[in-house]
Amino acid sequence: MFSLTIHNLWARKRRLVATVLAVALGTAFLTGTMVLGDTMRATFATIFANGNAGVDVVVSAPSIETEMGTEQARLERSVLNTVRDVDGVARAAGVMEGYGKLVGKHGQPVGSFGPPNTAANWIDDAELSPYRLVDGRAPTGDHEVVVNRAALTAGALTIGDSTSVQMPDPVQVTVVGAVTYGDVDSAGGSTWVAFSETGAQRWLMDGKAQLTRVVAAAQPGIGQDELKRRVSASLPAPATPATTASGDAASGGLVPTVQTGTETTAAAKAAIDNDFLGFFTAFLNAFGVVAVLVATFSIANTFAILAAQRTRESALLRALGATRRQVLRSALGESVVLGVVASVLGIGLGVALAVGLKGALAGLGMSVPASGLTLQPGTLAIGFATGLVVTVFAAVMPARKASAVPPIAALRDVAHEGGRSVMPRTLLGTAIAGGGALLTMSGSAGGSLARAGLGAALLVVGVVVLGPAVAGFGARILGWPIARFRGVTGQLARDNAARNPRRTASTGSALMIGVSVVTLFTVFATSLAASVRETVGRSFTGDLVVSAGQGNSGFSPQLARDVASKPGVKAAVGLGTGGALIDGKATLVGIADPQPLVQVLDMGVVAGSIGDLTAEQIGVSKNFADERKLVVGSTIPLTFVDGRTQPFSIGAIYTGSDLAGDVVMSRDGWAPHATRDLDMTVIVRGAEGVSLSDVRRLVEDTSRSYAGVTVQDKDQYIESVAGSITQVLGLVYVLLLLAIVIALMGIANTISLSVHERTRELGLLRAVGQTRRQVRAMVRGEALIVALFGTAGGMAVGLFLGWALVRAASSAGLGVFSAPVGMLAAVLLIGGGAGMLAAVRPARRAAKLDVLAAISS
């Protein structure tokens, strides 16, 4: 039986190529995304380990993580002297670190979206700093800097060049040296600029004797844990916060963090894995799962057809004495061999795909740290096991059917797929799909994404189960135009697609899953963009917007003041962001000057006044207020990274939180706690009687010295915000393309096997006058109907799930449902066209059949 299994595989190798490719591509996508995730984790782990290689203890100021990054407090410089005096400390250094955006030779900021843009002080100690001076000299004056070599290359700068660093105010500097991060030119694509001690204190610490952290190395024989204990004991205990008359608490309410170098490295790895990498890899792996699921449908359908075509062969084996177990083992043995071959091929393709994904992400502006690929044995084993298990699982049911064929079936002339009543399937599929739809609507109405997600999964399962019950009717409806306009050829194509609804449904289901995910993302993204257009367009009362370009982390608030001082400008307000703890949760806080803010932005105030906010008041969105049962006059404490906890009263409640966020405070209220003050946008309103073109020219001239900013009018700004959302669809389409390709390979395989199954039928049609051209048209028409069945079903499911998701997110400001008719029509046309393309080779083979040989088959 083993020899027979190998012989069967070799005899049908051409038929099984598409199956192998489907498994391989599904495995490749899953393996590739996991390899990319492993590579990024390993790269960042190496970066963090190298950064702390010679450091035994780190004393850090407290920080608050927000959606826009880390708000970092500062230590007094006296902490450095305290650490140096600890018994067991060999050397220690103070680190002054903050935001610093290097401007290149042509006036554009250096760096892309993702990696940080950091300015710091130069530490000339190989144990305490990972940076190595490789060219030039160390900085000495306040306006001298050394820059990591990758940033110099990206900015077309050389040693001796003059440029500027935005901190956020532009600081004119001279490049006096180039550095590397260990042996590489950058730490994961980041830009790094280092000043002298006095320069860093002047520009990064506002002239104050402060630090962001202290790093220390232990004397020989002193372990990291022991040194940490000694350093912790040497630091003064935090003072008990004493509330002042203004409600301000004494400094020191937050304790500086003392960690070993190993703990610091682990914490940095955990932070990036839980934040960016965790989300990013889960996002990619989700598409890998979709690809594997699509491949499963294609493989199962292929095995089912093969089992049906080999009915007589299986019966002959039983007649010759083979047991059911032997036939089952033979069929499963074929799937194991195919799974092993396809999985090995898929792993190789997955490694290549990981390289391609890195390049694609870099092309979209998401810089991925440059390094070789990290091939974890566990990841490769998961990829291999997934391909093998999926192949064997898809073959189980067809193999059982093949083993159950009675010996008497050897007397039949044709392959037969046993027909069964569709009523049980109809009832079961309707129940599952109906329950899933109700659960999805219930979850979306109640804001429960978990319940809505479970309902969506049940809906998809129900539609798949229901597929064979409706495939015959659906094929006749979708095939009506072909039958109407292509005559007998079209009628035959429609009848072929409708006469085996189980096959049509299983083939179309693979395409349905891919199309439903594409439709879901398309509807959600376009609805989000439409909501942004509506809400921003309604609240925006300014004329122009100055915004940070791609890869720019912000700019100085001085820009808004410069623009506001110009004649012809009625109002200009900068919108910045900060971080604070509210109810123990890190919260993003919008920073703006209240009076000019209300002149350029209608925030939909329902209580109080935004324009009259004082330094002791904040404005909050209605959702934020309702969740906490706040009203105007209520008090809520905010804790900042400087250790101060200050109660603020609610001065205004508003509905329009799209631009300002859920919490907004005045710059006067933020200034005492600010460690970083950046604006992301400046909204400008021109004076009466001044044309928009004149105002724009004025704003462009004023902002010219602020590198990396763009000036847009209202319509341009709204479209850029909405356009940035729909740009994500490009990445989604690229990731889903492979899943759809797998589905189309399944269609091609099904049509090819169907042509083989109907060899005698095709010969008879040719004998009674059907031309080769008509044969090709008939086969392509059948493939078109199958593809349209899967595409239309996927679009219907995707539209419903997209509507439910938009409804679930309505409380977060996504209130506009938008189904892009043109884009969805394009998806339908592409699905049908791709189905016809998949049938080109089977149609040509069908047309070339020898008539006499086909009749005698």
Tab-separated table of N, CA, C and O in Angstrom, residues 420-505:
chain	number	residue	atom	x	y	z
A	420	ARG	N	-26.531	14.334	-0.894
A	420	ARG	CA	-27.253	14.220	0.355
A	420	ARG	C	-28.251	15.352	0.439
A	420	ARG	O	-28.091	16.395	-0.181
A	421	SER	N	-29.261	15.173	1.264
A	421	SER	CA	-30.261	16.211	1.453
A	421	SER	C	-29.606	17.466	2.015
A	421	SER	O	-28.774	17.385	2.931
A	422	VAL	N	-29.985	18.612	1.461
A	422	VAL	CA	-29.406	19.875	1.928
A	422	VAL	C	-30.208	20.475	3.064
A	422	VAL	O	-29.821	21.502	3.620
A	423	MET	N	-31.349	19.847	3.420
A	423	MET	CA	-32.192	20.431	4.455
A	423	MET	C	-31.491	20.528	5.809
A	423	MET	O	-31.529	21.581	6.459
A	424	PRO	N	-30.826	19.447	6.293
A	424	PRO	CA	-30.116	19.589	7.577
A	424	PRO	C	-29.047	20.686	7.529
A	424	PRO	O	-28.897	21.458	8.475
A	425	ARG	N	-28.311	20.731	6.415
A	425	ARG	CA	-27.280	21.775	6.284
A	425	ARG	C	-27.921	23.170	6.259
A	425	ARG	O	-27.398	24.114	6.837
A	426	THR	N	-29.060	23.280	5.572
A	426	THR	CA	-29.745	24.574	5.509
A	426	THR	C	-30.176	25.037	6.891
A	426	THR	O	-29.970	26.198	7.273
A	427	LEU	N	-30.762	24.124	7.649
A	427	LEU	CA	-31.225	24.486	8.989
A	427	LEU	C	-30.048	24.835	9.904
A	427	LEU	O	-30.090	25.827	10.647
A	428	LEU	N	-28.991	23.998	9.851
A	428	LEU	CA	-27.830	24.245	10.703
A	428	LEU	C	-27.133	25.548	10.326
A	428	LEU	O	-26.804	26.371	11.190
A	429	GLY	N	-26.910	25.745	9.007
A	429	GLY	CA	-26.240	26.960	8.571
A	429	GLY	C	-27.039	28.202	8.888
A	429	GLY	O	-26.487	29.225	9.327
A	430	THR	N	-28.351	28.143	8.710
A	430	THR	CA	-29.199	29.294	9.028
A	430	THR	C	-29.152	29.611	10.518
A	430	THR	O	-29.083	30.784	10.915
A	431	ALA	N	-29.163	28.570	11.342
A	431	ALA	CA	-29.124	28.791	12.790
A	431	ALA	C	-27.808	29.421	13.222
A	431	ALA	O	-27.784	30.385	14.005
A	432	ILE	N	-26.695	28.894	12.697
A	432	ILE	CA	-25.386	29.433	13.092
A	432	ILE	C	-25.207	30.861	12.567
A	432	ILE	O	-24.789	31.761	13.304
A	433	ALA	N	-25.523	31.078	11.286
A	433	ALA	CA	-25.362	32.412	10.706
A	433	ALA	C	-26.293	33.416	11.364
A	433	ALA	O	-25.894	34.551	11.669
A	434	GLY	N	-27.565	33.002	11.613
A	434	GLY	CA	-28.506	33.910	12.266
A	434	GLY	C	-28.070	34.258	13.677
A	434	GLY	O	-28.120	35.417	14.093
A	435	GLY	N	-27.631	33.228	14.425
A	435	GLY	CA	-27.135	33.492	15.774
A	435	GLY	C	-25.910	34.393	15.774
A	435	GLY	O	-25.778	35.288	16.611
A	436	GLY	N	-25.004	34.151	14.822
A	436	GLY	CA	-23.820	35.004	14.725
A	436	GLY	C	-24.165	36.444	14.395
A	436	GLY	O	-23.596	37.386	14.960
A	437	ALA	N	-25.148	36.628	13.477
A	437	ALA	CA	-25.558	37.990	13.116
A	437	ALA	C	-26.177	38.714	14.308
A	437	ALA	O	-25.890	39.889	14.566
A	438	LEU	N	-27.050	37.999	15.059
A	438	LEU	CA	-27.676	38.616	16.232
A	438	LEU	C	-26.644	38.948	17.300
A	438	LEU	O	-26.694	40.012	17.927
A	439	LEU	N	-25.685	38.038	17.505
A	439	LEU	CA	-24.638	38.282	18.499
A	439	LEU	C	-23.756	39.452	18.075
A	439	LEU	O	-23.340	40.275	18.912
A	440	THR	N	-23.474	39.554	16.776
A	440	THR	CA	-22.673	40.672	16.275
A	440	THR	C	-23.391	41.995	16.496
A	440	THR	O	-22.795	42.984	16.960
A	441	MET	N	-24.682	42.045	16.159
A	441	MET	CA	-25.441	43.280	16.345
A	441	MET	C	-25.558	43.639	17.824
A	441	MET	O	-25.470	44.808	18.209
A	442	SER	N	-25.746	42.627	18.661
A	442	SER	CA	-25.838	42.874	20.101
A	442	SER	C	-24.524	43.430	20.643
A	442	SER	O	-24.515	44.384	21.432
A	443	GLY	N	-23.421	42.832	20.208
A	443	GLY	CA	-22.123	43.326	20.663
A	443	GLY	C	-21.819	44.721	20.177
A	443	GLY	O	-21.277	45.552	20.912
A	444	SER	N	-22.183	45.016	18.921
A	444	SER	CA	-21.907	46.349	18.386
A	444	SER	C	-22.775	47.396	19.054
A	444	SER	O	-22.334	48.522	19.312
A	445	ALA	N	-24.025	47.050	19.365
A	445	ALA	CA	-24.913	48.008	20.027
A	445	ALA	C	-24.465	48.266	21.460
A	445	ALA	O	-24.565	49.397	21.960
A	446	GLY	N	-23.961	47.231	22.130
A	446	GLY	CA	-23.537	47.392	23.513
A	446	GLY	C	-22.082	47.773	23.678
A	446	GLY	O	-21.602	47.907	24.807
A	447	GLY	N	-21.357	47.927	22.566
A	447	GLY	CA	-19.949	48.311	22.647
A	447	GLY	C	-19.033	47.189	23.086
A	447	GLY	O	-17.908	47.430	23.516
A	448	SER	N	-19.497	45.937	22.994
A	448	SER	CA	-18.675	44.787	23.384
A	448	SER	C	-18.004	44.203	22.141
A	448	SER	O	-18.628	43.452	21.386
A	449	LEU	N	-16.737	44.538	21.942
A	449	LEU	CA	-16.027	44.029	20.774
A	449	LEU	C	-15.801	42.529	20.862
A	449	LEU	O	-15.767	41.841	19.833
A	450	ALA	N	-15.651	42.001	22.084
A	450	ALA	CA	-15.450	40.554	22.238
A	450	ALA	C	-16.691	39.806	21.776
A	450	ALA	O	-16.598	38.815	21.033
A	451	ARG	N	-17.877	40.272	22.185
A	451	ARG	CA	-19.115	39.622	21.767
A	451	ARG	C	-19.335	39.784	20.268
A	451	ARG	O	-19.758	38.843	19.586
A	452	ALA	N	-19.037	40.981	19.762
A	452	ALA	CA	-19.193	41.212	18.322
A	452	ALA	C	-18.221	40.344	17.527
A	452	ALA	O	-18.572	39.819	16.462
A	453	GLY	N	-16.991	40.177	18.040
A	453	GLY	CA	-16.009	39.336	17.345
A	453	GLY	C	-16.432	37.879	17.307
A	453	GLY	O	-16.283	37.201	16.287
A	454	LEU	N	-16.991	37.383	18.432
A	454	LEU	CA	-17.481	36.009	18.462
A	454	LEU	C	-18.645	35.843	17.484
A	454	LEU	O	-18.730	34.838	16.759
A	455	GLY	N	-19.518	36.847	17.444
A	455	GLY	CA	-20.629	36.791	16.500
A	455	GLY	C	-20.159	36.788	15.065
A	455	GLY	O	-20.709	36.063	14.222
A	456	ALA	N	-19.121	37.577	14.777
A	456	ALA	CA	-18.578	37.624	13.411
A	456	ALA	C	-18.016	36.269	13.009
A	456	ALA	O	-18.225	35.802	11.881
A	457	ALA	N	-17.302	35.612	13.932
A	457	ALA	CA	-16.741	34.290	13.632
A	457	ALA	C	-17.857	33.270	13.375
A	457	ALA	O	-17.784	32.469	12.433
A	458	LEU	N	-18.906	33.315	14.200
A	458	LEU	CA	-20.030	32.399	13.993
A	458	LEU	C	-20.737	32.684	12.673
A	458	LEU	O	-21.178	31.754	11.985
A	459	LEU	N	-20.847	33.946	12.320
A	459	LEU	CA	-21.493	34.302	11.053
A	459	LEU	C	-20.735	33.713	9.874
A	459	LEU	O	-21.340	33.147	8.950
A	460	VAL	N	-19.419	33.842	9.892
A	460	VAL	CA	-18.608	33.300	8.797
A	460	VAL	C	-18.762	31.780	8.730
A	460	VAL	O	-18.938	31.198	7.643
A	461	VAL	N	-18.710	31.121	9.897
A	461	VAL	CA	-18.886	29.661	9.922
A	461	VAL	C	-20.259	29.287	9.377
A	461	VAL	O	-20.404	28.347	8.573
A	462	GLY	N	-21.298	30.028	9.794
A	462	GLY	CA	-22.649	29.735	9.328
A	462	GLY	C	-22.792	29.903	7.825
A	462	GLY	O	-23.450	29.091	7.162
A	463	VAL	N	-22.164	30.946	7.276
A	463	VAL	CA	-22.230	31.164	5.832
A	463	VAL	C	-21.527	30.032	5.087
A	463	VAL	O	-22.005	29.564	4.042
A	464	VAL	N	-20.392	29.571	5.611
A	464	VAL	CA	-19.680	28.459	4.981
A	464	VAL	C	-20.531	27.190	5.015
A	464	VAL	O	-20.634	26.449	4.026
A	465	VAL	N	-21.156	26.913	6.179
A	465	VAL	CA	-22.012	25.727	6.294
A	465	VAL	C	-23.205	25.833	5.356
A	465	VAL	O	-23.623	24.863	4.718
A	466	LEU	N	-23.758	27.033	5.232
A	466	LEU	CA	-24.946	27.253	4.410
A	466	LEU	C	-24.623	27.267	2.923
A	466	LEU	O	-25.525	27.116	2.089
A	467	GLY	N	-23.350	27.419	2.587
A	467	GLY	CA	-22.946	27.588	1.198
A	467	GLY	C	-23.504	26.575	0.221
A	467	GLY	O	-24.152	26.943	-0.767
A	468	PRO	N	-23.315	25.265	0.455
A	468	PRO	CA	-23.825	24.279	-0.516
A	468	PRO	C	-25.332	24.317	-0.694
A	468	PRO	O	-25.846	23.929	-1.741
A	469	ALA	N	-26.052	24.788	0.338
A	469	ALA	CA	-27.509	24.836	0.239
A	469	ALA	C	-27.982	25.946	-0.674
A	469	ALA	O	-29.090	25.871	-1.220
A	470	VAL	N	-27.178	26.974	-0.837
A	470	VAL	CA	-27.596	28.116	-1.660
A	470	VAL	C	-26.745	28.253	-2.915
A	470	VAL	O	-27.027	29.117	-3.754
A	471	ALA	N	-25.691	27.437	-3.045
A	471	ALA	CA	-24.776	27.596	-4.170
A	471	ALA	C	-25.458	27.344	-5.502
A	471	ALA	O	-25.208	28.051	-6.492
A	472	GLY	N	-26.334	26.319	-5.561
A	472	GLY	CA	-27.017	26.028	-6.817
A	472	GLY	C	-27.878	27.191	-7.269
A	472	GLY	O	-27.817	27.631	-8.432
A	473	PHE	N	-28.689	27.709	-6.344
A	473	PHE	CA	-29.539	28.860	-6.664
A	473	PHE	C	-28.692	30.077	-7.004
A	473	PHE	O	-28.964	30.799	-7.972
A	474	GLY	N	-27.634	30.302	-6.195
A	474	GLY	CA	-26.765	31.461	-6.443
A	474	GLY	C	-26.074	31.377	-7.787
A	474	GLY	O	-25.939	32.384	-8.505
A	475	ALA	N	-25.623	30.174	-8.163
A	475	ALA	CA	-24.948	30.016	-9.451
A	475	ALA	C	-25.902	30.301	-10.604
A	475	ALA	O	-25.519	30.887	-11.624
A	476	ARG	N	-27.168	29.893	-10.449
A	476	ARG	CA	-28.132	30.162	-11.523
A	476	ARG	C	-28.417	31.663	-11.648
A	476	ARG	O	-28.568	32.178	-12.752
A	477	ILE	N	-28.504	32.338	-10.510
A	477	ILE	CA	-28.756	33.787	-10.547
A	477	ILE	C	-27.550	34.517	-11.133
A	477	ILE	O	-27.681	35.355	-12.044
A	478	LEU	N	-26.360	34.218	-10.624
A	478	LEU	CA	-25.159	34.900	-11.101
A	478	LEU	C	-24.835	34.522	-12.539
A	478	LEU	O	-24.214	35.306	-13.267
A	479	GLY	N	-25.241	33.312	-12.947
A	479	GLY	CA	-24.941	32.872	-14.302
A	479	GLY	C	-25.988	33.257	-15.326
A	479	GLY	O	-25.817	32.971	-16.518
A	480	TRP	N	-27.074	33.929	-14.875
A	480	TRP	CA	-28.129	34.292	-15.821
A	480	TRP	C	-27.626	35.180	-16.956
A	480	TRP	O	-27.944	34.928	-18.124
A	481	PRO	N	-26.811	36.236	-16.666
A	481	PRO	CA	-26.329	37.060	-17.778
A	481	PRO	C	-25.508	36.266	-18.792
A	481	PRO	O	-25.602	36.495	-20.003
A	482	ILE	N	-24.697	35.322	-18.290
A	482	ILE	CA	-23.881	34.516	-19.195
A	482	ILE	C	-24.773	33.635	-20.064
A	482	ILE	O	-24.579	33.522	-21.284
A	483	ALA	N	-25.767	33.009	-19.445
A	483	ALA	CA	-26.691	32.165	-20.208
A	483	ALA	C	-27.515	32.989	-21.190
A	483	ALA	O	-27.839	32.526	-22.293
A	484	ARG	N	-27.837	34.219	-20.772
A	484	ARG	CA	-28.680	35.069	-21.628
A	484	ARG	C	-27.935	35.564	-22.852
A	484	ARG	O	-28.502	35.606	-23.961
A	485	PHE	N	-26.686	35.915	-22.691
A	485	PHE	CA	-25.968	36.565	-23.793
A	485	PHE	C	-24.969	35.647	-24.506
A	485	PHE	O	-24.450	36.012	-25.552
A	486	ARG	N	-24.660	34.480	-23.926
A	486	ARG	CA	-23.718	33.577	-24.588
A	486	ARG	C	-24.388	32.320	-25.110
A	486	ARG	O	-23.701	31.377	-25.503
A	487	GLY	N	-25.706	32.288	-25.101
A	487	GLY	CA	-26.429	31.179	-25.703
A	487	GLY	C	-26.185	29.847	-25.008
A	487	GLY	O	-26.096	29.763	-23.783
A	488	VAL	N	-26.063	28.801	-25.835
A	488	VAL	CA	-25.910	27.446	-25.305
A	488	VAL	C	-24.632	27.327	-24.485
A	488	VAL	O	-24.598	26.667	-23.440
A	489	THR	N	-23.578	27.978	-24.941
A	489	THR	CA	-22.303	27.907	-24.209
A	489	THR	C	-22.471	28.477	-22.805
A	489	THR	O	-22.009	27.891	-21.815
A	490	GLY	N	-23.131	29.622	-22.698
A	490	GLY	CA	-23.380	30.213	-21.394
A	490	GLY	C	-24.290	29.366	-20.540
A	490	GLY	O	-24.106	29.257	-19.315
A	491	GLN	N	-25.301	28.749	-21.169
A	491	GLN	CA	-26.219	27.881	-20.433
A	491	GLN	C	-25.476	26.681	-19.845
A	491	GLN	O	-25.699	26.297	-18.698
A	492	LEU	N	-24.589	26.086	-20.639
A	492	LEU	CA	-23.803	24.955	-20.143
A	492	LEU	C	-22.895	25.376	-18.991
A	492	LEU	O	-22.727	24.622	-18.018
A	493	ALA	N	-22.270	26.557	-19.102
A	493	ALA	CA	-21.403	27.047	-18.028
A	493	ALA	C	-22.196	27.215	-16.739
A	493	ALA	O	-21.744	26.821	-15.650
A	494	ARG	N	-23.392	27.795	-16.851
A	494	ARG	CA	-24.217	27.980	-15.666
A	494	ARG	C	-24.646	26.639	-15.079
A	494	ARG	O	-24.594	26.433	-13.853
A	495	ASP	N	-25.058	25.712	-15.916
A	495	ASP	CA	-25.500	24.402	-15.432
A	495	ASP	C	-24.354	23.641	-14.776
A	495	ASP	O	-24.556	22.941	-13.769
A	496	ASN	N	-23.156	23.759	-15.344
A	496	ASN	CA	-21.996	23.076	-14.756
A	496	ASN	C	-21.705	23.597	-13.358
A	496	ASN	O	-21.352	22.834	-12.451
A	497	ALA	N	-21.797	24.935	-13.178
A	497	ALA	CA	-21.532	25.525	-11.866
A	497	ALA	C	-22.629	25.185	-10.870
A	497	ALA	O	-22.373	25.066	-9.664
A	498	ALA	N	-23.883	25.013	-11.367
A	498	ALA	CA	-25.014	24.798	-10.464
A	498	ALA	C	-25.247	23.335	-10.129
A	498	ALA	O	-25.846	23.025	-9.097
A	499	ARG	N	-24.779	22.408	-10.969
A	499	ARG	CA	-25.152	21.011	-10.770
A	499	ARG	C	-24.390	20.351	-9.628
A	499	ARG	O	-24.785	19.283	-9.154
A	500	ASN	N	-23.294	20.954	-9.192
A	500	ASN	CA	-22.575	20.422	-8.035
A	500	ASN	C	-22.398	21.552	-7.019
A	500	ASN	O	-21.323	22.127	-6.896
A	501	PRO	N	-23.459	21.917	-6.304
A	501	PRO	CA	-23.393	23.073	-5.396
A	501	PRO	C	-22.376	22.907	-4.278
A	501	PRO	O	-21.793	23.885	-3.822
A	502	ARG	N	-22.137	21.674	-3.837
A	502	ARG	CA	-21.161	21.468	-2.767
A	502	ARG	C	-19.764	21.894	-3.231
A	502	ARG	O	-19.031	22.570	-2.506
A	503	ARG	N	-19.426	21.519	-4.460
A	503	ARG	CA	-18.119	21.883	-4.994
A	503	ARG	C	-18.028	23.389	-5.240
A	503	ARG	O	-17.031	24.027	-4.919
A	504	THR	N	-19.067	23.966	-5.797
A	504	THR	CA	-19.081	25.406	-6.047
A	504	THR	C	-18.937	26.184	-4.746
A	504	THR	O	-18.188	27.160	-4.653
A	505	ALA	N	-19.658	25.741	-3.703
A	505	ALA	CA	-19.611	26.442	-2.419
A	505	ALA	C	-18.247	26.322	-1.758
A	505	ALA	O	-17.693	27.310	-1.256
